[in-house]
CSV table of C-alpha atoms (C1' of nucleotides) in Angstrom, one decimal:
chain,number,residue,atom,x,y,z
A,1,MET,CA,-0.1,0.0,0.0
A,2,THR,CA,1.4,3.3,-1.0
A,3,ASN,CA,-0.5,5.1,1.7
A,4,ILE,CA,1.4,3.8,4.4
A,5,LYS,CA,4.6,5.3,3.0
A,6,LYS,CA,2.9,8.4,2.2
A,7,ASP,CA,1.1,9.1,5.6
A,8,ASN,CA,4.2,8.6,7.2
A,9,THR,CA,6.4,11.1,5.3
A,10,GLU,CA,3.7,13.4,5.7
A,11,GLU,CA,3.8,12.8,9.3
A,12,LYS,CA,7.6,13.2,9.6
A,13,ILE,CA,7.4,16.6,7.6
A,14,LEU,CA,4.8,17.9,10.0
A,15,SER,CA,6.5,16.7,13.2
A,16,ALA,CA,9.7,18.2,11.9
A,17,ALA,CA,7.9,21.3,10.8
A,18,GLN,CA,6.7,21.7,14.3
A,19,THR,CA,10.0,21.3,16.1
A,20,VAL,CA,11.5,23.9,13.8
A,21,PHE,CA,8.9,26.3,13.5
A,22,ILE,CA,8.6,26.5,17.3
A,23,ARG,CA,12.2,26.9,17.6
A,24,LYS,CA,12.6,29.5,14.9
A,25,GLY,CA,9.4,31.1,14.2
A,26,MET,CA,7.8,31.3,10.7
A,27,ASP,CA,10.5,33.7,9.4
A,28,GLY,CA,13.5,32.3,11.3
A,29,ALA,CA,12.6,28.5,10.0
A,30,ARG,CA,14.3,27.3,6.9
A,31,MET,CA,13.0,24.8,4.6
A,32,GLN,CA,16.3,22.9,4.4
A,33,GLU,CA,16.3,22.8,8.3
A,34,ILE,CA,12.7,21.3,8.5
A,35,ALA,CA,13.9,18.7,5.5
A,36,ASP,CA,16.7,17.7,7.5
A,37,GLU,CA,15.1,17.4,10.6
A,38,ALA,CA,12.7,15.2,8.9
A,39,GLY,CA,15.6,13.3,7.2
A,40,ILE,CA,14.1,13.9,3.5
A,41,ASN,CA,15.1,16.0,0.5
A,42,LYS,CA,13.9,19.7,0.4
A,43,ALA,CA,11.9,19.3,-2.7
A,44,LEU,CA,9.7,16.8,-0.9
A,45,LEU,CA,8.5,19.4,1.3
A,46,HIS,CA,7.0,21.3,-1.5
A,47,TYR,CA,5.6,17.8,-3.0
A,48,TYR,CA,3.5,17.4,0.0
A,49,PHE,CA,3.0,20.9,1.1
A,50,ARG,CA,3.1,23.3,-1.9
A,51,SER,CA,4.6,26.4,-0.3
A,52,LYS,CA,6.2,27.2,3.0
A,53,GLN,CA,3.4,29.4,3.9
A,54,GLN,CA,1.0,26.2,3.4
A,55,LEU,CA,3.2,24.1,5.5
A,56,PHE,CA,3.3,26.6,8.2
A,57,ASN,CA,-0.6,26.9,8.1
A,58,ALA,CA,-0.9,23.3,8.4
A,59,THR,CA,1.5,23.3,11.2
A,60,PHE,CA,0.0,26.0,13.1
A,61,GLU,CA,-3.4,24.7,13.0
A,62,SER,CA,-2.1,21.4,14.6
A,63,LEU,CA,-0.3,23.4,17.3
A,64,PHE,CA,-3.1,25.6,18.0
A,65,SER,CA,-5.4,22.9,18.6
A,66,LYS,CA,-3.1,21.6,21.1
A,67,ILE,CA,-2.9,24.8,23.5
A,68,ILE,CA,-6.7,24.8,23.4
A,69,PRO,CA,-7.3,22.8,26.7
A,70,ASN,CA,-10.5,20.7,27.2
A,71,VAL,CA,-12.3,23.5,28.6
A,72,MET,CA,-15.4,21.7,27.9
A,73,ARG,CA,-15.2,18.9,30.3
A,74,MET,CA,-14.9,21.8,32.8
A,75,VAL,CA,-18.1,23.0,31.9
A,76,GLN,CA,-19.9,19.6,31.3
A,77,SER,CA,-19.2,17.9,34.6
A,78,ASP,CA,-21.4,18.8,37.7
A,79,GLN,CA,-18.6,18.4,40.1
A,80,PRO,CA,-18.1,21.7,42.6
A,81,ILE,CA,-16.2,24.6,41.0
A,82,GLU,CA,-13.3,23.7,43.5
A,83,VAL,CA,-13.0,20.1,41.7
A,84,LYS,CA,-13.3,21.7,38.2
A,85,LEU,CA,-10.7,24.2,38.6
A,86,GLU,CA,-8.3,22.0,40.0
A,87,PHE,CA,-8.9,19.7,37.4
A,88,PHE,CA,-8.6,22.3,34.6
A,89,ILE,CA,-5.5,23.9,36.0
A,90,GLU,CA,-3.3,20.7,36.7
A,91,ASN,CA,-4.2,19.2,33.4
A,92,TYR,CA,-3.4,22.5,31.4
A,93,ILE,CA,-0.1,23.0,33.3
A,94,ASP,CA,0.9,19.4,32.2
A,95,VAL,CA,0.1,20.2,28.7
A,96,LEU,CA,2.0,23.4,28.4
A,97,MET,CA,4.8,21.9,30.3
A,98,LYS,CA,5.3,19.6,27.5
A,99,ASN,CA,5.6,22.3,25.1
A,100,PRO,CA,6.7,25.5,27.1
A,101,PHE,CA,7.6,27.5,24.0
A,102,LEU,CA,4.1,27.0,22.3
A,103,PRO,CA,2.4,29.7,24.0
A,104,THR,CA,4.8,32.5,23.0
A,105,PHE,CA,5.0,31.0,19.6
A,106,ILE,CA,1.3,31.1,19.0
A,107,LEU,CA,1.0,34.7,20.6
A,108,LYS,CA,3.9,35.9,18.1
A,109,GLU,CA,2.6,34.4,15.1
A,110,ILE,CA,-0.9,35.2,15.8
A,111,HIS,CA,0.2,38.9,16.3
A,112,GLN,CA,1.9,38.7,13.1
A,113,ASP,CA,-1.3,37.5,11.0
A,114,PRO,CA,-4.3,38.2,13.0
A,115,GLU,CA,-6.8,37.6,10.3
A,116,PHE,CA,-5.9,33.9,10.0
A,117,LEU,CA,-6.8,33.5,13.6
A,118,GLU,CA,-10.6,34.0,12.8
A,119,GLY,CA,-11.0,30.8,10.9
A,120,LEU,CA,-9.0,28.9,13.3
A,121,ILE,CA,-11.0,29.8,16.3
A,122,ARG,CA,-14.4,28.7,14.5
A,123,SER,CA,-13.0,25.3,13.4
A,124,SER,CA,-11.4,24.7,16.7
A,125,GLY,CA,-14.5,24.4,18.4
A,126,LEU,CA,-13.3,26.9,21.0
A,127,GLU,CA,-16.4,28.1,23.2
A,128,PRO,CA,-15.0,30.2,25.7
A,129,GLN,CA,-18.9,31.4,26.2
A,130,LYS,CA,-19.6,28.0,27.7
A,131,VAL,CA,-17.1,28.7,30.6
A,132,VAL,CA,-18.1,32.1,31.0
A,133,GLU,CA,-21.7,31.0,31.3
A,134,MET,CA,-20.6,28.6,33.9
A,135,PHE,CA,-18.9,30.9,36.2
A,136,LYS,CA,-22.1,33.3,36.0
A,137,ASN,CA,-24.0,30.4,37.2
A,138,GLU,CA,-21.6,30.2,39.9
A,139,ILE,CA,-22.0,33.7,40.8
A,140,GLU,CA,-25.8,33.6,40.7
A,141,LYS,CA,-25.8,30.4,43.0
A,142,GLY,CA,-23.7,32.6,45.4
A,143,THR,CA,-20.8,30.2,45.5
A,144,ILE,CA,-18.4,32.9,44.3
A,145,ARG,CA,-18.6,36.5,44.7
A,146,THR,CA,-19.8,38.8,41.9
A,147,MET,CA,-17.2,39.8,39.3
A,148,ASP,CA,-17.1,39.7,35.5
A,149,PRO,CA,-16.8,36.0,34.6
A,150,ARG,CA,-14.6,37.1,31.5
A,151,ASP,CA,-12.0,38.6,34.1
A,152,LEU,CA,-12.2,35.5,35.9
A,153,LEU,CA,-11.4,33.4,33.2
A,154,ILE,CA,-8.6,35.5,31.6
A,155,SER,CA,-7.1,35.7,35.2
A,156,ILE,CA,-6.9,31.8,35.5
A,157,LEU,CA,-5.4,31.6,32.1
A,158,SER,CA,-2.9,34.2,32.8
A,159,LEU,CA,-1.8,32.4,36.1
A,160,ILE,CA,-1.4,29.3,34.1
A,161,ILE,CA,0.3,30.3,30.8
A,162,PHE,CA,2.3,33.3,31.6
A,163,PRO,CA,4.8,31.6,34.1
A,164,ILE,CA,5.4,28.8,31.6
A,165,ALA,CA,5.7,31.2,28.4
A,166,SER,CA,8.4,33.2,30.5
A,167,LYS,CA,10.0,30.2,31.4
A,168,PRO,CA,13.6,31.4,30.2
A,169,LEU,CA,13.2,34.5,32.0
A,170,LEU,CA,12.1,33.3,35.4
A,171,SER,CA,14.3,30.6,35.2
A,172,LEU,CA,17.0,33.0,35.3
A,173,LEU,CA,15.5,35.3,37.7
A,174,PHE,CA,14.4,33.2,40.5
A,175,PHE,CA,16.1,29.9,39.8
A,176,ASP,CA,19.5,30.3,39.0
A,177,ASP,CA,18.9,29.2,35.7
A,178,ASP,CA,18.5,25.4,37.2
A,179,PRO,CA,15.7,23.6,35.1
A,180,LYS,CA,15.2,21.2,38.1
A,181,SER,CA,14.3,23.9,40.4
A,182,TYR,CA,12.3,25.5,37.7
A,183,ASN,CA,10.2,22.5,37.3
A,184,GLU,CA,9.6,21.8,40.9
A,185,PHE,CA,8.2,25.2,41.1
A,186,ILE,CA,5.7,24.8,38.6
A,187,GLU,CA,4.7,21.6,39.8
A,188,LYS,CA,4.0,23.1,43.1
A,189,ARG,CA,2.3,26.0,41.3
A,190,LYS,CA,-0.6,23.6,40.4
A,191,ALA,CA,-1.7,23.9,43.9
A,192,THR,CA,-0.7,27.5,44.5
A,193,VAL,CA,-2.8,28.7,41.5
A,194,LYS,CA,-5.8,26.9,42.6
A,195,GLU,CA,-5.4,28.4,46.1
A,196,PHE,CA,-4.6,31.7,44.8
A,197,VAL,CA,-7.9,31.6,42.6
A,198,LEU,CA,-10.0,30.1,45.2
A,199,TYR,CA,-9.0,32.5,48.1
A,200,SER,CA,-9.9,35.4,45.7
A,201,ILE,CA,-13.4,34.3,44.3
A,202,LEU,CA,-14.9,31.8,47.0
A,203,ILE,CA,-17.3,33.2,49.3
A,204,LYS,CA,-16.4,31.6,52.7
B,1,MET,CA,28.1,71.2,15.1
B,2,THR,CA,28.1,67.9,13.5
B,3,ASN,CA,26.8,65.8,16.5
B,4,ILE,CA,23.2,67.3,16.3
B,5,LYS,CA,22.8,65.8,12.9
B,6,LYS,CA,24.4,62.4,13.9
B,7,ASP,CA,22.6,61.9,17.0
B,8,ASN,CA,19.2,63.0,15.2
B,9,THR,CA,19.6,60.3,12.8
B,10,GLU,CA,20.9,57.8,15.3
B,11,GLU,CA,17.7,58.2,17.1
B,12,LYS,CA,15.6,58.1,14.0
B,13,ILE,CA,17.3,54.6,13.2
B,14,LEU,CA,16.7,53.4,16.8
B,15,SER,CA,13.3,54.4,16.6
B,16,ALA,CA,12.2,52.9,13.1
B,17,ALA,CA,14.1,49.7,14.2
B,18,GLN,CA,12.0,49.7,17.2
B,19,THR,CA,8.8,49.8,15.4
B,20,VAL,CA,10.0,47.2,12.6
B,21,PHE,CA,11.5,44.8,14.9
B,22,ILE,CA,8.5,44.7,17.0
B,23,ARG,CA,6.2,44.4,14.3
B,24,LYS,CA,8.1,41.7,12.3
B,25,GLY,CA,10.9,40.2,14.9
B,26,MET,CA,14.6,39.9,14.4
B,27,ASP,CA,14.1,37.2,11.6
B,28,GLY,CA,11.2,39.0,9.6
B,29,ALA,CA,12.6,42.5,9.8
B,30,ARG,CA,14.5,43.6,6.6
B,31,MET,CA,17.2,46.3,6.7
B,32,GLN,CA,15.7,48.0,4.0
B,33,GLU,CA,12.1,48.4,5.7
B,34,ILE,CA,13.9,49.8,8.8
B,35,ALA,CA,15.6,52.2,6.5
B,36,ASP,CA,12.2,53.2,4.6
B,37,GLU,CA,10.9,53.6,8.0
B,38,ALA,CA,13.5,56.1,9.1
B,39,GLY,CA,13.5,57.8,5.7
B,40,ILE,CA,17.4,57.0,5.1
B,41,ASN,CA,19.6,55.1,2.8
B,42,LYS,CA,20.1,51.5,3.9
B,43,ALA,CA,23.7,51.8,3.9
B,44,LEU,CA,23.4,54.4,6.5
B,45,LEU,CA,22.2,51.8,8.9
B,46,HIS,CA,25.3,50.0,8.5
B,47,TYR,CA,27.4,53.2,9.0
B,48,TYR,CA,25.8,53.8,12.4
B,49,PHE,CA,25.3,49.9,13.2
B,50,ARG,CA,27.7,47.9,11.7
B,51,SER,CA,25.3,44.8,11.2
B,52,LYS,CA,21.6,43.8,11.5
B,53,GLN,CA,22.6,41.9,14.9
B,54,GLN,CA,24.0,44.8,16.4
B,55,LEU,CA,21.3,47.2,15.3
B,56,PHE,CA,18.8,44.5,17.0
B,57,ASN,CA,21.1,44.2,20.0
B,58,ALA,CA,20.9,48.0,20.5
B,59,THR,CA,17.3,48.1,19.7
B,60,PHE,CA,16.5,45.3,22.3
B,61,GLU,CA,18.4,46.7,25.2
B,62,SER,CA,16.3,49.7,24.8
B,63,LEU,CA,13.1,47.9,24.6
B,64,PHE,CA,13.9,45.5,27.4
B,65,SER,CA,14.5,48.5,29.7
B,66,LYS,CA,10.9,49.8,29.1
B,67,ILE,CA,9.2,46.7,30.3
B,68,ILE,CA,11.1,46.7,33.4
B,69,PRO,CA,8.6,48.5,35.7
B,70,ASN,CA,9.8,50.8,38.4
B,71,VAL,CA,9.5,47.9,40.7
B,72,MET,CA,11.9,49.7,42.9
B,73,ARG,CA,9.4,52.4,43.9
B,74,MET,CA,7.1,49.9,45.0
B,75,VAL,CA,9.8,48.5,47.5
B,76,GLN,CA,11.0,51.8,48.8
B,77,SER,CA,8.0,53.7,49.7
B,78,ASP,CA,6.6,52.7,53.3
B,79,GLN,CA,3.0,52.7,52.2
B,80,PRO,CA,0.6,49.8,53.2
B,81,ILE,CA,0.5,46.9,50.8
B,82,GLU,CA,-2.8,47.7,49.1
B,83,VAL,CA,-1.4,51.2,48.0
B,84,LYS,CA,1.8,49.9,46.7
B,85,LEU,CA,0.0,47.2,44.8
B,86,GLU,CA,-2.5,49.6,43.2
B,87,PHE,CA,0.4,52.0,42.2
B,88,PHE,CA,2.2,49.1,40.6
B,89,ILE,CA,-0.6,47.6,38.8
B,90,GLU,CA,-2.3,50.8,37.2
B,91,ASN,CA,1.5,52.0,36.2
B,92,TYR,CA,2.6,48.7,34.7
B,93,ILE,CA,-0.9,48.4,32.9
B,94,ASP,CA,-0.2,51.8,31.3
B,95,VAL,CA,3.3,51.2,30.1
B,96,LEU,CA,2.3,47.8,28.5
B,97,MET,CA,-0.9,49.3,26.9
B,98,LYS,CA,1.1,51.7,25.0
B,99,ASN,CA,3.2,48.6,23.6
B,100,PRO,CA,0.9,45.8,23.6
B,101,PHE,CA,3.1,43.8,21.5
B,102,LEU,CA,6.3,44.4,23.5
B,103,PRO,CA,6.0,41.3,25.9
B,104,THR,CA,5.5,38.9,23.1
B,105,PHE,CA,8.5,40.4,21.4
B,106,ILE,CA,10.6,40.2,24.4
B,107,LEU,CA,9.7,36.7,25.2
B,108,LYS,CA,10.2,35.3,21.9
B,109,GLU,CA,13.3,36.9,21.1
B,110,ILE,CA,14.7,35.9,24.5
B,111,HIS,CA,13.6,32.2,24.0
B,112,GLN,CA,15.6,32.3,20.6
B,113,ASP,CA,18.7,33.7,22.5
B,114,PRO,CA,18.6,33.1,26.2
B,115,GLU,CA,22.3,33.6,26.9
B,116,PHE,CA,22.1,37.5,25.7
B,117,LEU,CA,19.5,37.8,28.6
B,118,GLU,CA,21.9,37.5,31.3
B,119,GLY,CA,24.0,40.5,30.7
B,120,LEU,CA,20.9,42.5,30.0
B,121,ILE,CA,19.4,41.7,33.5
B,122,ARG,CA,22.7,42.5,35.2
B,123,SER,CA,23.1,46.0,33.4
B,124,SER,CA,19.2,46.7,33.9
B,125,GLY,CA,19.5,47.2,37.6
B,126,LEU,CA,16.4,44.8,37.8
B,127,GLU,CA,16.4,43.1,41.5
B,128,PRO,CA,13.6,41.0,41.9
B,129,GLN,CA,14.9,39.9,45.0
B,130,LYS,CA,14.0,43.3,46.5
B,131,VAL,CA,10.4,42.6,45.8
B,132,VAL,CA,10.6,39.1,46.7
B,133,GLU,CA,11.9,40.4,50.3
B,134,MET,CA,9.3,42.9,50.7
B,135,PHE,CA,6.4,40.2,50.2
B,136,LYS,CA,8.4,38.1,53.0
B,137,ASN,CA,8.1,40.9,55.2
B,138,GLU,CA,4.4,41.3,54.7
B,139,ILE,CA,3.9,37.8,55.5
B,140,GLU,CA,5.9,38.0,58.8
B,141,LYS,CA,3.8,41.1,59.6
B,142,GLY,CA,0.8,39.1,59.2
B,143,THR,CA,-0.7,41.6,56.9
B,144,ILE,CA,-1.0,38.7,54.1
B,145,ARG,CA,-1.3,35.1,54.3
B,146,THR,CA,1.8,32.8,54.2
B,147,MET,CA,2.9,31.9,50.7
B,148,ASP,CA,5.9,31.6,48.6
B,149,PRO,CA,6.8,35.4,47.8
B,150,ARG,CA,8.0,34.3,44.8
B,151,ASP,CA,4.6,32.8,43.6
B,152,LEU,CA,3.0,36.2,44.5
B,153,LEU,CA,5.2,38.2,42.2
B,154,ILE,CA,4.9,35.9,39.4
B,155,SER,CA,1.1,35.8,39.8
B,156,ILE,CA,0.9,39.6,39.6
B,157,LEU,CA,3.1,39.9,36.8
B,158,SER,CA,0.9,37.2,35.2
B,159,LEU,CA,-2.4,38.9,35.7
B,160,ILE,CA,-1.0,42.1,34.4
B,161,ILE,CA,1.0,41.0,31.3
B,162,PHE,CA,-0.9,38.0,29.8
B,163,PRO,CA,-4.2,39.8,29.2
B,164,ILE,CA,-2.2,42.6,27.1
B,165,ALA,CA,0.2,40.1,25.7
B,166,SER,CA,-2.7,38.1,24.0
B,167,LYS,CA,-4.6,41.0,22.9
B,168,PRO,CA,-5.3,39.8,19.5
B,169,LEU,CA,-6.6,36.4,20.8
B,170,LEU,CA,-8.8,37.9,23.8
B,171,SER,CA,-10.2,40.7,21.3
B,172,LEU,CA,-11.2,38.2,19.1
B,173,LEU,CA,-12.8,35.8,21.6
B,174,PHE,CA,-14.1,38.2,24.0
B,175,PHE,CA,-14.7,41.5,22.5
B,176,ASP,CA,-15.8,41.2,19.0
B,177,ASP,CA,-12.8,42.4,17.9
B,178,ASP,CA,-13.5,45.8,18.8
B,179,PRO,CA,-10.5,47.7,20.3
B,180,LYS,CA,-12.6,50.2,22.3
B,181,SER,CA,-14.3,47.5,24.2
B,182,TYR,CA,-11.0,45.8,24.6
B,183,ASN,CA,-9.5,48.9,26.1
B,184,GLU,CA,-12.1,49.5,28.3
B,185,PHE,CA,-12.0,46.1,29.7
B,186,ILE,CA,-7.9,46.7,30.4
B,187,GLU,CA,-9.0,49.8,31.9
B,188,LYS,CA,-11.4,48.2,34.4
B,189,ARG,CA,-9.0,45.4,34.8
B,190,LYS,CA,-6.6,47.8,36.9
B,191,ALA,CA,-9.1,47.7,39.6
B,192,THR,CA,-10.0,44.2,39.0
B,193,VAL,CA,-6.7,42.8,39.3
B,194,LYS,CA,-6.0,44.6,42.4
B,195,GLU,CA,-9.1,43.3,44.1
B,196,PHE,CA,-8.3,39.9,42.6
B,197,VAL,CA,-4.8,39.9,44.4
B,198,LEU,CA,-5.9,41.7,47.5
B,199,TYR,CA,-9.0,39.2,47.9
B,200,SER,CA,-6.4,36.5,47.7
B,201,ILE,CA,-3.8,37.4,49.8
B,202,LEU,CA,-5.0,39.8,52.5
B,203,ILE,CA,-5.6,38.5,56.0
B,204,LYS,CA,-9.2,40.0,56.8
C,1,DC,C1',37.8,79.6,-1.5
C,2,DC,C1',40.2,75.5,-0.1
C,3,DT,C1',41.2,71.8,2.6
C,4,DA,C1',39.8,68.0,5.9
C,5,DC,C1',36.3,65.6,8.2
C,6,DT,C1',32.0,63.4,8.7
C,7,DT,C1',27.6,62.0,6.8
C,8,DT,C1',24.7,60.1,3.1
C,9,DT,C1',23.9,58.0,-1.0
C,10,DG,C1',23.6,54.8,-5.2
C,11,DA,C1',25.3,50.7,-7.3
C,12,DC,C1',27.0,46.7,-6.6
C,13,DC,C1',28.3,41.8,-4.7
C,14,DA,C1',28.1,37.5,-2.5
C,15,DA,C1',25.4,34.3,-0.1
C,16,DT,C1',21.0,32.4,1.1
C,17,DT,C1',16.4,30.9,0.1
C,18,DG,C1',12.1,29.4,-1.5
C,19,DG,C1',10.5,27.0,-5.3
C,20,DT,C1',11.0,24.2,-10.0
C,21,DT,C1',12.0,20.5,-12.9
C,22,DA,C1',13.3,16.7,-15.1
C,23,DA,C1',14.9,12.3,-14.1
C,24,DA,C1',15.2,8.1,-10.8
C,25,DC,C1',13.1,5.0,-7.9
C,26,DT,C1',9.4,1.9,-5.9
C,27,DG,C1',5.7,-0.6,-5.8
C,28,DT,C1',1.4,-2.5,-8.0
C,29,DT,C1',-1.3,-4.1,-12.0
C,30,DT,C1',-1.9,-6.5,-16.0
D,1,DA,C1',8.1,-8.0,-18.1
D,2,DA,C1',6.4,-3.9,-19.1
D,3,DA,C1',3.5,-0.1,-18.4
D,4,DC,C1',1.7,3.0,-14.9
D,5,DA,C1',1.0,5.5,-10.6
D,6,DG,C1',2.8,7.7,-6.8
D,7,DT,C1',7.2,9.0,-4.5
D,8,DT,C1',12.0,10.9,-4.0
D,9,DT,C1',16.0,13.0,-5.2
D,10,DA,C1',19.9,16.1,-7.3
D,11,DA,C1',20.5,19.7,-9.8
D,12,DC,C1',19.2,24.2,-10.9
D,13,DC,C1',17.2,29.1,-10.9
D,14,DA,C1',15.3,33.6,-9.9
D,15,DA,C1',14.5,36.8,-6.4
D,16,DT,C1',15.9,38.6,-1.9
D,17,DT,C1',19.0,40.0,1.7
D,18,DG,C1',22.7,41.7,4.4
D,19,DG,C1',26.5,44.0,3.5
D,20,DT,C1',30.4,46.8,1.1
D,21,DC,C1',32.6,50.8,-1.6
D,22,DA,C1',33.7,54.3,-3.8
D,23,DA,C1',32.1,58.7,-4.8
D,24,DA,C1',29.2,62.5,-3.6
D,25,DA,C1',27.1,66.0,-0.5
D,26,DG,C1',27.3,68.5,3.5
D,27,DT,C1',30.0,71.1,7.2
D,28,DA,C1',33.6,73.4,9.7
D,29,DG,C1',37.7,76.0,10.1
D,30,DG,C1',41.6,78.4,8.5
DNA sequence: CCTACTTTTGACCAATTGGTTAAACTGTTT
DNA sequence: AAACAGTTTAACCAATTGGTCAAAAGTAGG
């Protein structure tokens, strides 16, 4: 079957492209470098994906869906807010720690081409409104204090994403550039963020 | 006096370089584009700054110092923690709102060349330890609850920086891509963040 | 006005880069 | 075994890009 070979190469290319694009960005990445990383000829890149732009788009879509957490599970379950939050925070930090440079990469490329973003969001199934609704309900139930639910969601995302996105800076400033010490800090932070948020919003 | 003209051109170049580098990043920026933006000949760029790399370094240093907030004022004053916090948050949000793409730019380029960062931090006079100390004192005084002061500082920075760095995404997700609506939100957020943090750390 | 200097420019260059093409290779079908 | 399809490659190309250089333009002092 020829498809086996085809799929294999295509995957290899996409995987290599992810590595290189995340490392160098769209402009910094070289087609030759991606080819080398994939262990194939450069012309083959153009055979599967016509141009650098198209390869980048395919890569970006795949990466973008990665940083979109399974927010929905947080909405659907009928666990108390504490449990939902804990699940979401731990889960998301784990995902990001596997790709610490993903957030910055996404933000940078988004800012370079904001129009491309619209289609992505629609096709990604991202529905932040659902989460906002959930928070609204909690406020009406009286479990958390009154506030703009969008603020709450954005604050939670901030507390999770930023410390990972700024890893090199924080690592140097606070952790003596020691990866282990930084990683431990982030691991502990799962609980810290949960506490920080709950202390702030819960009506005791 | 020849220096007047010289300084003038050098400033024009640096200013143009900031604009273009922030917009396109190191790799995406073109020397020709910077020259156009500055209204001068391309060769003149190399006359003042030998290479693209050196022009970038000069630009980056100047930009990096911008996002380093006057943390120190927060440490020195003997105001109560609420006031210090309010001052810091409002001040920093104002600075960042003038350059919403600065944080992402810095993070991206840092991640591309982490070694360059070390020298910068030393020469920038950035001393986060001082802030950490201050928080430690507040904890010992019993005004805020016990926690890792580094966590607190990082959380505050997260709440301030991330919502601005992710402007294009948030603007699309929550504010119907309407700049005014987004700006109002950030303006309100000054108070929100302060509340959010105080609720979380203050011992009532 | 002339000389010495710095500043600015247009023309040019070598290297890099995304992309193309025609040929070679592989596996499948008849 | 030959014809056919999709896959892979090496060689090549046109355009871009950072950088150079010699000459021109501007400036100041004698």
